[in-house]
Short mmCIF file of C-alpha atoms in Angstrom, two decimals:
data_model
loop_
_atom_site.label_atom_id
_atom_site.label_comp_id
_atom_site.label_asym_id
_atom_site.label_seq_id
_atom_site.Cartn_x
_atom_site.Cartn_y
_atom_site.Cartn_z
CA UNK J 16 -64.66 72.44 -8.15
CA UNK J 17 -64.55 68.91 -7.42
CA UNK J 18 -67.81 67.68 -6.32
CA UNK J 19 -67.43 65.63 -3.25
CA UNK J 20 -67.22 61.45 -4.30
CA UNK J 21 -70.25 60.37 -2.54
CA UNK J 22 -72.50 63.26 -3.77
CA UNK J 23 -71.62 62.08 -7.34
CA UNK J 24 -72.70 58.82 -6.92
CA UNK J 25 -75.95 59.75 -4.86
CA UNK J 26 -76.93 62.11 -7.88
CA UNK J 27 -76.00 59.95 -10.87
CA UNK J 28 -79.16 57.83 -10.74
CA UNK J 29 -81.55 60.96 -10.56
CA UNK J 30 -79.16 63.12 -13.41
CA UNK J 31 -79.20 60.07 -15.53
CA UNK J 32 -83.25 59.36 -14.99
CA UNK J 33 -83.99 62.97 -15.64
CA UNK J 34 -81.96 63.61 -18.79
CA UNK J 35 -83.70 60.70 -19.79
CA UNK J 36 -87.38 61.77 -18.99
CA UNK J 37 -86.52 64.64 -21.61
CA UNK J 38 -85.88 62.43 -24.46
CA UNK J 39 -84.50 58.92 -25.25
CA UNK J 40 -80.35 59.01 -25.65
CA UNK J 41 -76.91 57.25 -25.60
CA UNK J 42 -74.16 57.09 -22.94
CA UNK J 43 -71.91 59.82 -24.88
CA UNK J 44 -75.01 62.25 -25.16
CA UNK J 45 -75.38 61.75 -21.75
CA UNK J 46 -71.96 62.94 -20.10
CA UNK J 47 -72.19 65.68 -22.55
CA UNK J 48 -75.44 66.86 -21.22
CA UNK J 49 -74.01 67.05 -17.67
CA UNK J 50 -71.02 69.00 -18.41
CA UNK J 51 -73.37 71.14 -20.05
CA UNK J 52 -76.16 72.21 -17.38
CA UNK J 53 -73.32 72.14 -14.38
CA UNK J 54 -71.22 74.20 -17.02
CA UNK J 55 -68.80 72.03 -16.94
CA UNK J 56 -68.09 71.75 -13.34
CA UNK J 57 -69.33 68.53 -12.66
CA UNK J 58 -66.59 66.23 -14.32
CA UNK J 59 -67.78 62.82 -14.49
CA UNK J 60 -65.52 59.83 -15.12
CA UNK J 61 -66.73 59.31 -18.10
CA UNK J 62 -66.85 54.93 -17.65
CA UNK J 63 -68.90 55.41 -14.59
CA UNK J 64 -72.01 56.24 -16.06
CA UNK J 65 -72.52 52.78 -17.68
CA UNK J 66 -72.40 50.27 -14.51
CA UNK J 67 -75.28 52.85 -13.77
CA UNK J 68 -76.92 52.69 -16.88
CA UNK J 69 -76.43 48.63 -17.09
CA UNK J 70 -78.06 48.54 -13.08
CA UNK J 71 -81.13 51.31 -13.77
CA UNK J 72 -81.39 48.74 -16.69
CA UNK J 73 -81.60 45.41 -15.00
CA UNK J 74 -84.16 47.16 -12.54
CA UNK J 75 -86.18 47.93 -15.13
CA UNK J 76 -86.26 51.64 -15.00
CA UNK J 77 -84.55 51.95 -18.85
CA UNK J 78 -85.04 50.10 -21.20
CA UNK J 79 -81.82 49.38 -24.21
CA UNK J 80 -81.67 49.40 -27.96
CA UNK J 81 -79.44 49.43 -30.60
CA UNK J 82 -79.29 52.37 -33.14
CA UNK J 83 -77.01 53.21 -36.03
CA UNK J 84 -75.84 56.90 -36.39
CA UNK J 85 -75.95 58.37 -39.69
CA UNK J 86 -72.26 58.31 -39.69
CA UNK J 87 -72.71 54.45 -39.22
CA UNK J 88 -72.05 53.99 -36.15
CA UNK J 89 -73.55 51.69 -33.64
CA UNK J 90 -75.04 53.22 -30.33
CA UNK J 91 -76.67 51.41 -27.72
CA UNK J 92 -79.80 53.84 -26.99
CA UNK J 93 -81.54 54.33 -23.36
CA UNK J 94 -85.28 55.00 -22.63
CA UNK J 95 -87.01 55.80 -19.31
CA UNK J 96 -89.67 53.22 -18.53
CA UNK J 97 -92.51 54.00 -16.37
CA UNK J 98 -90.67 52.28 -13.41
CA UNK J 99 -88.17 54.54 -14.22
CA UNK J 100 -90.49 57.32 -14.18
CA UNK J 101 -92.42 56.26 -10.68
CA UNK J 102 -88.61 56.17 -9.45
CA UNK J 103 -87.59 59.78 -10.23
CA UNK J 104 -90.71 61.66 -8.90
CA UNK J 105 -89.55 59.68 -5.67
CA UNK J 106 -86.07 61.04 -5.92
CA UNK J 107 -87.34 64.07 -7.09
CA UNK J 108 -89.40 64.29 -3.60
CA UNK J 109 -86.23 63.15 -1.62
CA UNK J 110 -84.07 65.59 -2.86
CA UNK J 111 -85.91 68.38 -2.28
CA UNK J 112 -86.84 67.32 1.15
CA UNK J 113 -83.00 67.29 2.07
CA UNK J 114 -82.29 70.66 -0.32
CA UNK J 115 -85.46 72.55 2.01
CA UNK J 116 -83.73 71.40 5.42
CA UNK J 117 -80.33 72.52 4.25
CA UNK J 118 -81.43 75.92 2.88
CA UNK J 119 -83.32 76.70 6.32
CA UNK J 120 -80.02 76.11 8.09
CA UNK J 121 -77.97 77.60 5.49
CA UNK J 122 -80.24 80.89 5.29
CA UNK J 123 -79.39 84.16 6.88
CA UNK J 124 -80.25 83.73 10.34
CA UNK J 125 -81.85 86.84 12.24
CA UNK J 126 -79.89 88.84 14.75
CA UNK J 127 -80.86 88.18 18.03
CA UNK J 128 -79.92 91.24 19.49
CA UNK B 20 -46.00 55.61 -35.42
CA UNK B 21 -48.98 55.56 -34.04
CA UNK B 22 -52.28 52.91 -34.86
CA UNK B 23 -55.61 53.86 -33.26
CA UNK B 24 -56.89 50.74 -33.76
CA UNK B 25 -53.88 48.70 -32.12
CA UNK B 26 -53.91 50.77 -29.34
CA UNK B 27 -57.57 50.49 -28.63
CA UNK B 28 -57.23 46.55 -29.19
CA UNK B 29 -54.77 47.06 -26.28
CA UNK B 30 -56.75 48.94 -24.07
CA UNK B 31 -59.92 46.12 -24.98
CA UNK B 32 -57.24 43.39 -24.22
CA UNK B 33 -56.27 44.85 -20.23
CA UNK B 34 -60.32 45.70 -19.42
CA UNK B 35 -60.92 42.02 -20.59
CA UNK B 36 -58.12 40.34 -19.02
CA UNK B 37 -59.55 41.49 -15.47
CA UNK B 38 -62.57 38.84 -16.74
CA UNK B 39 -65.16 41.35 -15.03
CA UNK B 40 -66.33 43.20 -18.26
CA UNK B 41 -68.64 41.43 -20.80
CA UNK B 42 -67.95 41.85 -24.40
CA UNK B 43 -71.14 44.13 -24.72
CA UNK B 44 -69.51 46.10 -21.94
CA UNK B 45 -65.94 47.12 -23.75
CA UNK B 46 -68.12 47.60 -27.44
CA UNK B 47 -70.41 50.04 -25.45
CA UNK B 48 -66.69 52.05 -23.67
CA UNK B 49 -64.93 51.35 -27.09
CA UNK B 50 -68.23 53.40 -29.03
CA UNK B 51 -67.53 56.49 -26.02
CA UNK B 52 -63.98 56.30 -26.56
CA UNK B 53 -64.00 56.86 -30.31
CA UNK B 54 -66.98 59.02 -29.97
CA UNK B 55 -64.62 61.52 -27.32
CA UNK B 56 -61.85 61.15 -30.12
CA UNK B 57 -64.12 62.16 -33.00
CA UNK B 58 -64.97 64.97 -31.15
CA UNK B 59 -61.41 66.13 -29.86
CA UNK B 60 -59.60 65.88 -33.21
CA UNK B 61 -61.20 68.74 -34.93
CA UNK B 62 -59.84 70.97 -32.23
CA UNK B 63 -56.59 70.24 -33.21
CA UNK B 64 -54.88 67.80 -31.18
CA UNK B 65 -53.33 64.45 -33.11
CA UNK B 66 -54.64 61.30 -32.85
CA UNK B 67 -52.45 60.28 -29.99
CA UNK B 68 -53.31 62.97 -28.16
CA UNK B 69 -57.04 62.88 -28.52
CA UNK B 70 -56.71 59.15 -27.27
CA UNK B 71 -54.78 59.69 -24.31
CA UNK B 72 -56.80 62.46 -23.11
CA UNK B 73 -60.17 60.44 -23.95
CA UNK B 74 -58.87 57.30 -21.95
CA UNK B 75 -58.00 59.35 -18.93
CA UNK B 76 -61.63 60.67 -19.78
CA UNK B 77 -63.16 57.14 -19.42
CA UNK B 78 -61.41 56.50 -16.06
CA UNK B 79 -58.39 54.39 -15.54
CA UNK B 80 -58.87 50.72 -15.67
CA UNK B 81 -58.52 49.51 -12.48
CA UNK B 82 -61.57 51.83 -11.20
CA UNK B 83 -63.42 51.05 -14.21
CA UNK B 84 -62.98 46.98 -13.81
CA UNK B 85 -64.21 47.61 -9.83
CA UNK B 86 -67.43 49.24 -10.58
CA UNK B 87 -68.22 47.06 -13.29
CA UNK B 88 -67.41 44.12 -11.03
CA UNK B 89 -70.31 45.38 -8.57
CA UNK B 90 -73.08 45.04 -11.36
CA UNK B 91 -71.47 41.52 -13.43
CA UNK B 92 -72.24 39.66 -10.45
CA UNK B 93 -73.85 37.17 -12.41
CA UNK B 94 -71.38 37.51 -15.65
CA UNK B 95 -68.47 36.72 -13.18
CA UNK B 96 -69.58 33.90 -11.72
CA UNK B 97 -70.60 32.12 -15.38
CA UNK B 98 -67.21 32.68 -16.55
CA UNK B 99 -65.09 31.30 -13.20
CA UNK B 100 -67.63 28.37 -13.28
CA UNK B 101 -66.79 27.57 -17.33
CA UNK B 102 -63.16 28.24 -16.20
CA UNK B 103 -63.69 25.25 -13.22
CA UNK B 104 -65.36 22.93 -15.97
CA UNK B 105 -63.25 23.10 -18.11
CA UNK B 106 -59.99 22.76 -15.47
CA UNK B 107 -62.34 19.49 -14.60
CA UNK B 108 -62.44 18.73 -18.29
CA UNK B 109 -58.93 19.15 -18.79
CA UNK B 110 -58.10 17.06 -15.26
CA UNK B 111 -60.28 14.22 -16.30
CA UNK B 112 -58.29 14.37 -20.15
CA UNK B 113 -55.18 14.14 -18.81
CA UNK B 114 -56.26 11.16 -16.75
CA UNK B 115 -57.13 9.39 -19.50
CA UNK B 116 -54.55 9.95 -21.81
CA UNK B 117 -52.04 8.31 -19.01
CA UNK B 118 -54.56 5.75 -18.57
CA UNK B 119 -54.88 5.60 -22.53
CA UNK B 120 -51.13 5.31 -22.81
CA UNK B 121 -50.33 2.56 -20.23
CA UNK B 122 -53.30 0.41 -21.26
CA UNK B 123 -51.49 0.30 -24.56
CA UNK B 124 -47.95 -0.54 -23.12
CA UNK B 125 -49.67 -3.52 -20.39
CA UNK B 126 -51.52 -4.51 -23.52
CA UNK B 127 -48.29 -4.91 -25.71
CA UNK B 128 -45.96 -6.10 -22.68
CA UNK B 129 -48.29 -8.47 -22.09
CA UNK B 130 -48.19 -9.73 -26.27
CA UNK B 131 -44.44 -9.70 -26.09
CA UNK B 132 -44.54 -11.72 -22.96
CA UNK B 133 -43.23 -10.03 -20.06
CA UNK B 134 -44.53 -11.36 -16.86
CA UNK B 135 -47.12 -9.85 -14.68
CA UNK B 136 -44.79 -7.16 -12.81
CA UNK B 137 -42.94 -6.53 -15.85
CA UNK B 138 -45.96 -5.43 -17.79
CA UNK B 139 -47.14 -3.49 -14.83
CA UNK B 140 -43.66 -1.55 -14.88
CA UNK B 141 -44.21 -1.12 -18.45
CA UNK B 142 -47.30 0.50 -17.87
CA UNK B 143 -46.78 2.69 -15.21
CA UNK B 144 -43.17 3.86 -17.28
CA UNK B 145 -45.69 4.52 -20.47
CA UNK B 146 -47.75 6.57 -17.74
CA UNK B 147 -45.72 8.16 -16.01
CA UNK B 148 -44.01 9.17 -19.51
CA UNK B 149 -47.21 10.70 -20.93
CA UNK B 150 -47.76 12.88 -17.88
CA UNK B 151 -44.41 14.39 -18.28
CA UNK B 152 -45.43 15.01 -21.91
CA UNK B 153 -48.53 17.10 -20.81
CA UNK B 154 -46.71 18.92 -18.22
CA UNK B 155 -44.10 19.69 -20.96
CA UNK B 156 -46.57 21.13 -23.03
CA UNK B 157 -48.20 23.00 -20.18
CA UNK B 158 -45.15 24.67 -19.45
CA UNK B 159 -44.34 25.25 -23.35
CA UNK B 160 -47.09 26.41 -23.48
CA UNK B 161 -47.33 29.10 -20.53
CA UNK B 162 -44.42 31.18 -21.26
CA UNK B 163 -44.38 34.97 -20.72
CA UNK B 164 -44.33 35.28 -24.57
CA UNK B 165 -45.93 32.31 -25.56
CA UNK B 166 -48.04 32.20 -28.62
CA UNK B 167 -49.31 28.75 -27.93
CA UNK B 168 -51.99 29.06 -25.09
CA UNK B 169 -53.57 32.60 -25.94
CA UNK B 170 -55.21 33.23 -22.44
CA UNK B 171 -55.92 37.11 -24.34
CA UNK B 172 -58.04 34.64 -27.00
CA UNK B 173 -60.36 33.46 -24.27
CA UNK B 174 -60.51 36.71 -22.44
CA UNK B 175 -64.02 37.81 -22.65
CA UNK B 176 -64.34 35.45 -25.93
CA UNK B 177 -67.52 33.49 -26.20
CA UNK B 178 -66.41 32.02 -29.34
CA UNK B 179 -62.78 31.02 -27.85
CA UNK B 180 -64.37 29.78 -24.54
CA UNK B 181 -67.16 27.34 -26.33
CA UNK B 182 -63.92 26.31 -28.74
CA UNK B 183 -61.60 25.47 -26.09
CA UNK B 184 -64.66 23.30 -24.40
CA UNK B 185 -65.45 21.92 -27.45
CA UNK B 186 -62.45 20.28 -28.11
CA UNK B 187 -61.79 19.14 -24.53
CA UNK B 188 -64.77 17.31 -24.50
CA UNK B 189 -64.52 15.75 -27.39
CA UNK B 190 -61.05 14.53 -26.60
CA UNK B 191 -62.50 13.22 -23.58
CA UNK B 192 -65.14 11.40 -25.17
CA UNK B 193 -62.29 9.82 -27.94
CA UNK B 194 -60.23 8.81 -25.24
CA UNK B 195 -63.18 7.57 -23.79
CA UNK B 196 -63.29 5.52 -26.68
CA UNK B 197 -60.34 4.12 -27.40
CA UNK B 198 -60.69 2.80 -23.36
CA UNK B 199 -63.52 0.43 -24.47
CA UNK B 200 -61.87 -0.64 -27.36
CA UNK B 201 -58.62 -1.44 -25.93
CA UNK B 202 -60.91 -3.77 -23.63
CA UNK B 203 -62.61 -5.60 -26.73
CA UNK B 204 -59.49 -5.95 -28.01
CA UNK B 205 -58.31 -7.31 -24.99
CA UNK B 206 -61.14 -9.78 -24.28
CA UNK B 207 -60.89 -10.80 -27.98
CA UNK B 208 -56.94 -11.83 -28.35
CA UNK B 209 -56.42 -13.06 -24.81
CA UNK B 210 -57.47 -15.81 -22.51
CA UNK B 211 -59.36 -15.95 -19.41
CA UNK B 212 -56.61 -16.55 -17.55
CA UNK B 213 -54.10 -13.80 -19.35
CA UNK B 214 -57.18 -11.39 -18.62
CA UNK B 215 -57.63 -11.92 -15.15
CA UNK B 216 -53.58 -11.54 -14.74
CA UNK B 217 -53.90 -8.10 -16.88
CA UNK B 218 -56.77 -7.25 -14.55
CA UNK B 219 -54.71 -7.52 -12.12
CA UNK B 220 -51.75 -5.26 -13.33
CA UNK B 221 -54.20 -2.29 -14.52
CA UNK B 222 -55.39 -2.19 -11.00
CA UNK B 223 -52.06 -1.67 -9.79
CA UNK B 224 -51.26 0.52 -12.63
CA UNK B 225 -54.02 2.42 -11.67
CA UNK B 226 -53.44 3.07 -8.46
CA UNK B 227 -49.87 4.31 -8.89
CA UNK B 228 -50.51 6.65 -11.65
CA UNK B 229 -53.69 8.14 -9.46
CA UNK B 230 -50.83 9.53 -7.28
CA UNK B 231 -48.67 10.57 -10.11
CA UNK B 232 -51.46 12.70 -11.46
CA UNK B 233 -51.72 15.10 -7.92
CA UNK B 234 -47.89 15.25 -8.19
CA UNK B 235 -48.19 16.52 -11.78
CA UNK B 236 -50.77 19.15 -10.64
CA UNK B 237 -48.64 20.89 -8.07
CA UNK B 238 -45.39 20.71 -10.07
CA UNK B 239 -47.54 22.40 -12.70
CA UNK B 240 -48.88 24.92 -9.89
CA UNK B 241 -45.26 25.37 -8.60
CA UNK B 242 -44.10 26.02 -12.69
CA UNK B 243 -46.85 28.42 -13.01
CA UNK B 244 -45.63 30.61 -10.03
CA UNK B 245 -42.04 30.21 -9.91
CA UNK B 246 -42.01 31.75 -13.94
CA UNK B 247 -43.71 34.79 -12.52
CA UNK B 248 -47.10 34.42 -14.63
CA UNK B 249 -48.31 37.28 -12.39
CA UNK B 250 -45.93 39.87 -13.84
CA UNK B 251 -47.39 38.71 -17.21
CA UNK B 252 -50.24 40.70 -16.96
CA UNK B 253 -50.10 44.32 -17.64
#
């Protein structure tokens, strides 16, 4: 199913500031993680994700490090900040204000006669 | 037969060419890309294969350069504005190489004895003659397959960038140079009167060789588009 453009982009800052609140991780890891919980139907382009990373960055919601793998090789590492973390619980709030007015519309509605 | 390694110095090469990703920015796609080949090859697809499908993975270039554009903001601008400085360094070089070039042929016209509009024509020949040298080379040097001026060296290359103003400057400043000590050569070996006559011709010198230069600008310009420099890039 191929998520609608603008829906993507609305939900890549919240995906990518949750999977972070879990645990610290690299651009690769990342993607990976999404196909995983939307079992696979949420198909990123996969260069996408880092103007997002590189902007939640410069805002000062993640903060970058370098990190060598054990196989040697070098990964540039993200980490929620609190700003970050202030930031999601705000999204957090948003999106479920706009999921709860959807699923009253969206919910069986009662016969009238 | 197929080289990883050439192939992703290809792929590097187009993303910087489109001078909106920083270095930083094609190390951190080129780690994903070889981290979505690791992880395709053990399910049995070759090299090639695994490449192809992780590049269509990563998005296709154009998209890519476009999104990264809208958070480089400040990258892009640093890297026109060194690309302006060092046109300006390169305008003001050419300048005085002319200028270098004529000085030398008023000086010597003037030591053989020509007259005061011979050693101006003398001059403005020499002038003329070393513009048409440095559009040669310009135009040598911009070839579709030129080795000579590689623009791919300075693409998203600090160390290239800070080379190539380097030496510009410096030849400016040595040009510089050997302006001031034409002049103390000049006031040294000549009279008052043979100065003030040499004055003279440099200033008209001058002034005809400051409208050769825009002349040698455009016909550069013109060269550039007429040998289709635009269907150079990939």
């Amino acid at each position: 199913m191929a998520v609608y453009k603008d829906l993507v982009a609305a939900s890549a800052t919240p995906l990518v500031l949750s999977i972070l609140s879990e645990d610290e991780s690299y651009g690769y890891a990342i993607i990976k993680r999404v196909r995983e919980l939307s079992g696979g139907r949420m198909q990123w382009t996969d260069g996408m994700l880092y103007p997002v990373l590189h902007r939640l960055e410069r805002q000062g919601q993640i903060k970058s490090f370098e990190r060598t793998s054990e196989a040697g090789r070098k990964r540039k590492y993200y980490q929620l900040q609190d700003k970050g973390g202030e930031t999601l619980k705000k999204h957090k709030k948003q999106w479920m204000l706009v999921h709860s007015t959807l699923q009253q519309l969206w919910e069986a509605k009662p016969c009238l006669t | 037969m197929f080289d990883l390694n050439e192939e992703i110095t290809n792929w590097r090469i187009t993303l910087a060419e489109s001078e909106k990703c920083s270095r930083p920015d094609i190390d951190e796609l080129e780690t994903h890309l070889r981290e979505e080949i690791d992880h395709l090859t053990p399910a049995g697809l070759s090299q090639q294969e695994a490449f192809v499908i992780a590049k269509g993975r990563l998005g296709d270039t154009t998209s890519l350069e476009n999104e990264f554009a809208k958070v480089n903001g400040g990258y892009i601008l640093a890297n026109r504005l060194f690309w302006m400085a060092a046109g300006a360094f390169a305008y003001m070089a050419a300048f005085r190489v002319a200028g270098a070039s004529s000085a030398a042929a008023v000086f010597i016209g003037s030591q053989v004895g020509l007259q005061l509009y011979g050693a101006a024509a003398l001059g403005i020949v020499a002038g003329a003659l070393a513009y048409g040298v440095i559009l040669l080379l310009v135009c040598l040097a911009c070839r579709p397959h030129s080795n000579l001026f590689r623009f791919r060296t300075f693409s998203g290359n600090r160390r290239g960038k800070i080379v190539l103003f380097a030496s510009l400057f410096v030849m400016v400043l040595a040009l510089s140079g050997t302006a001031i000590l034409f002049r103390w050569l000049i006031v040294r070996t000549m009279s008052m009167h043979d100065i003030g006559r040499l004055g003279m011709v440099s200033a008209y010198v001058g002034v005809i060789l400051s409208f050769l230069l825009p002349v040698v600008l455009l016909a550069v310009l013109i060269k550039l588009r007429l040998s289709g420099y635009r269907a150079v890039r990939r």
